Structure formats: structure tokens, C-alpha cells
Amino acid sequence: MSRVPWPVRSVAAGAAGTAALSASYVLERRLRRTRQADYDDSLVPGGIVCSILHLHQVTGRFEYDAGLGLRWTYGSGFGLLHGWLRRRIQEPWASVGFGGVLLTMTFTMFPLLGHTPPPWRWPRGYVTSELLTHGAYVGTVALVDGLGSSG
């Protein structure tokens, strides 16, 4: 994989991280026996997409699909940020910064765009879920982005 250009490798790493994040939500829902683990695992992301695109009176299924589309698009694309950081600072600091950016965006964009309460008012377990699922995402991105790379 060392001959793969870093942007391609980083987008693939973002996709792998998104798969890990999605799998962690499935596991968490089964363990906790809940319908959603947090706001990222709800209709809120799809609602944000529909709001930005000025789509009104859409079905819950459409919001769900829009949210999945958003997750896979930004999840894959954010791999580029990790790759860029890896080329400028060494691990583990690239992943620490990367994770910090993701969590900052999550904790600010849901209240601003998704009209959720601020994180300190989220239902019990939501912040923990965000930290664990995004930890799975960041760890997988770092692992895959580092495969065969020299920097």
C-alpha cells in the first residue's frame, strides 16, 4: 500500500473508520437495547442535511438515508484531514488533533444545526457513546492511514 498516494489512502482510511463507527453503533444498540446510541445515531444528521438543502416534509426513512449519506461522505472525506495531519506532525499527535476536531464539530454542530441541546444536557450516555464510537473511528483511520506509509 506504500505506492498508493496519501490522499487516496487517507480517503480509504476514512471509509474504514466510518465502517468501524457504524459497526460500533450496531454493537452499542444491541448491548444497550436501545433504538439510538446518541444524536449521531439518530435522524438528527439527516434532518441537518434536509434543512441545509431546504427539503421539507420528508419521511423519516429519507432523513435516515440522508444521514447515512452524510456519515459516509464526511467520514471518508475527513480521512484527508488525518492524512494531512500525519504528514505534518507525528502520531499519536495527528490522531489526537484529528479526534479533537471531530469531537469539537460534533459537540458544536449538533446544537447549532440539529437544534439539539448542548452536550452537557444530552441524555445520559450520549457523550460517552460519542467518545467511544468516534474513538473507534479515529483508531481505525490512524491504523489504515498508517499502513505502508513512510510519513
Coordinates of C-alpha atoms in Angstrom, one line a residue:
M1 CA 0.0 0.0 0.0
S2 CA 3.0 2.3 0.1
R3 CA 2.6 3.2 -3.6
V4 CA -0.9 4.4 -3.1
P5 CA -0.9 8.2 -3.0
W6 CA -1.6 9.5 0.5
P7 CA -4.9 11.3 -0.4
V8 CA -6.3 8.0 -1.8
R9 CA -5.0 6.1 1.2
S10 CA -6.5 8.7 3.6
V11 CA -9.9 8.6 2.0
A12 CA -9.9 4.8 2.2
A13 CA -8.9 5.1 5.8
G14 CA -11.8 7.5 6.4
A15 CA -14.1 4.9 4.8
A16 CA -12.7 2.1 7.0
G17 CA -13.1 4.4 10.0
T18 CA -16.7 5.1 9.0
A19 CA -17.3 1.3 8.8
A20 CA -15.9 0.9 12.3
L21 CA -18.0 3.7 13.7
S22 CA -21.1 2.2 12.1
A23 CA -20.3 -1.2 13.4
S24 CA -19.8 0.2 16.9
Y25 CA -23.2 1.8 16.8
V26 CA -24.8 -1.6 15.8
L27 CA -22.9 -3.2 18.7
E28 CA -23.8 -0.5 21.2
R29 CA -27.5 -0.6 20.3
R30 CA -27.5 -4.4 20.8
L31 CA -25.7 -4.2 24.1
R32 CA -27.8 -1.3 25.5
R33 CA -31.0 -2.5 23.8
T34 CA -31.8 1.0 22.6
R35 CA -33.0 2.4 19.3
Q36 CA -30.3 5.0 19.1
A37 CA -27.0 5.4 20.9
D38 CA -26.6 9.2 20.5
Y39 CA -27.6 12.0 18.2
D40 CA -25.1 10.8 15.6
D41 CA -27.1 7.6 15.5
S42 CA -30.5 9.2 15.1
L43 CA -32.4 11.2 12.5
V44 CA -30.7 14.4 13.5
P45 CA -27.8 14.2 10.9
G46 CA -30.4 13.6 8.1
G47 CA -32.5 16.4 9.4
I48 CA -29.5 18.7 9.2
V49 CA -29.0 17.6 5.5
C50 CA -32.6 18.2 4.7
S51 CA -32.6 21.6 6.4
I52 CA -29.5 22.8 4.5
L53 CA -30.9 21.5 1.2
H54 CA -34.3 23.1 2.1
L55 CA -36.1 19.8 1.8
H56 CA -39.3 19.9 3.7
Q57 CA -41.9 17.3 4.6
V58 CA -39.6 14.4 4.1
T59 CA -40.2 10.9 5.5
G60 CA -38.2 9.5 8.4
R61 CA -36.7 7.0 6.0
F62 CA -35.5 9.7 3.8
E63 CA -33.9 11.5 6.8
Y64 CA -32.3 8.2 7.9
D65 CA -30.8 7.7 4.4
A66 CA -29.7 11.3 4.1
G67 CA -27.9 10.9 7.5
L68 CA -26.2 7.7 6.3
G69 CA -25.1 9.5 3.1
L70 CA -23.7 12.3 5.2
R71 CA -21.9 9.9 7.5
W72 CA -20.2 8.1 4.7
T73 CA -19.4 11.3 2.8
Y74 CA -17.9 13.2 5.6
G75 CA -16.5 10.1 7.3
S76 CA -14.5 9.2 4.2
G77 CA -13.6 12.8 3.4
F78 CA -12.3 13.5 6.9
G79 CA -9.7 10.9 6.3
L80 CA -8.0 13.5 4.2
L81 CA -7.6 15.7 7.3
H82 CA -5.9 12.8 9.2
G83 CA -3.6 12.2 6.2
W84 CA -2.7 15.9 6.1
L85 CA -2.0 16.0 9.8
R86 CA 0.1 12.8 9.6
R87 CA 2.3 14.5 7.0
R88 CA 2.9 17.5 9.3
I89 CA 3.0 16.0 12.8
Q90 CA 3.8 12.5 14.1
E91 CA 1.4 10.0 15.6
P92 CA -0.1 9.9 18.1
W93 CA -0.5 13.7 17.9
A94 CA -2.0 13.6 14.5
S95 CA -4.8 11.4 15.8
V96 CA -5.2 13.4 19.0
G97 CA -5.7 16.6 16.9
F98 CA -7.9 14.7 14.4
G99 CA -10.1 13.3 17.2
G100 CA -10.3 16.8 18.8
V101 CA -11.5 18.4 15.6
L102 CA -14.2 15.7 15.1
L103 CA -15.5 15.9 18.7
T104 CA -15.5 19.7 18.6
M105 CA -17.5 19.7 15.4
T106 CA -19.9 17.0 16.9
F107 CA -20.4 18.9 20.1
T108 CA -21.0 22.2 18.4
M109 CA -22.7 21.4 15.1
F110 CA -25.5 19.2 16.6
P111 CA -26.7 22.1 18.8
L112 CA -26.2 24.7 16.1
L113 CA -27.5 22.9 13.1
G114 CA -29.5 20.0 14.5
H115 CA -31.2 22.0 17.3
T116 CA -30.2 19.5 20.0
P117 CA -29.5 20.7 23.5
P118 CA -25.8 21.5 24.3
P119 CA -23.8 18.3 25.1
W120 CA -24.0 18.9 28.9
R121 CA -27.7 18.5 28.6
W122 CA -27.7 15.4 26.3
P123 CA -29.5 12.3 27.6
R124 CA -27.4 10.1 29.8
G125 CA -24.8 8.1 27.9
Y126 CA -24.8 10.1 24.7
V127 CA -21.5 11.9 25.3
T128 CA -19.9 8.5 26.3
S129 CA -21.3 7.0 23.2
E130 CA -19.8 9.8 21.1
L131 CA -16.4 9.4 22.7
L132 CA -16.4 5.6 22.2
T133 CA -17.7 5.5 18.7
H134 CA -15.5 8.3 17.5
G135 CA -12.6 6.6 19.3
A136 CA -13.2 3.6 17.1
Y137 CA -13.4 5.8 14.1
V138 CA -10.1 7.7 14.9
G139 CA -8.3 4.5 15.8
T140 CA -9.3 2.8 12.6
V141 CA -8.4 5.8 10.4
A142 CA -5.0 6.0 12.1
L143 CA -4.3 2.3 11.6
V144 CA -5.4 2.2 7.9
D145 CA -3.8 5.6 7.1
G146 CA -0.5 4.4 8.5
L147 CA -0.4 1.1 6.5
G148 CA 2.6 1.1 4.3
S149 CA 3.2 4.8 4.6
S150 CA 6.5 6.4 5.4
G151 CA 5.1 9.7 6.5

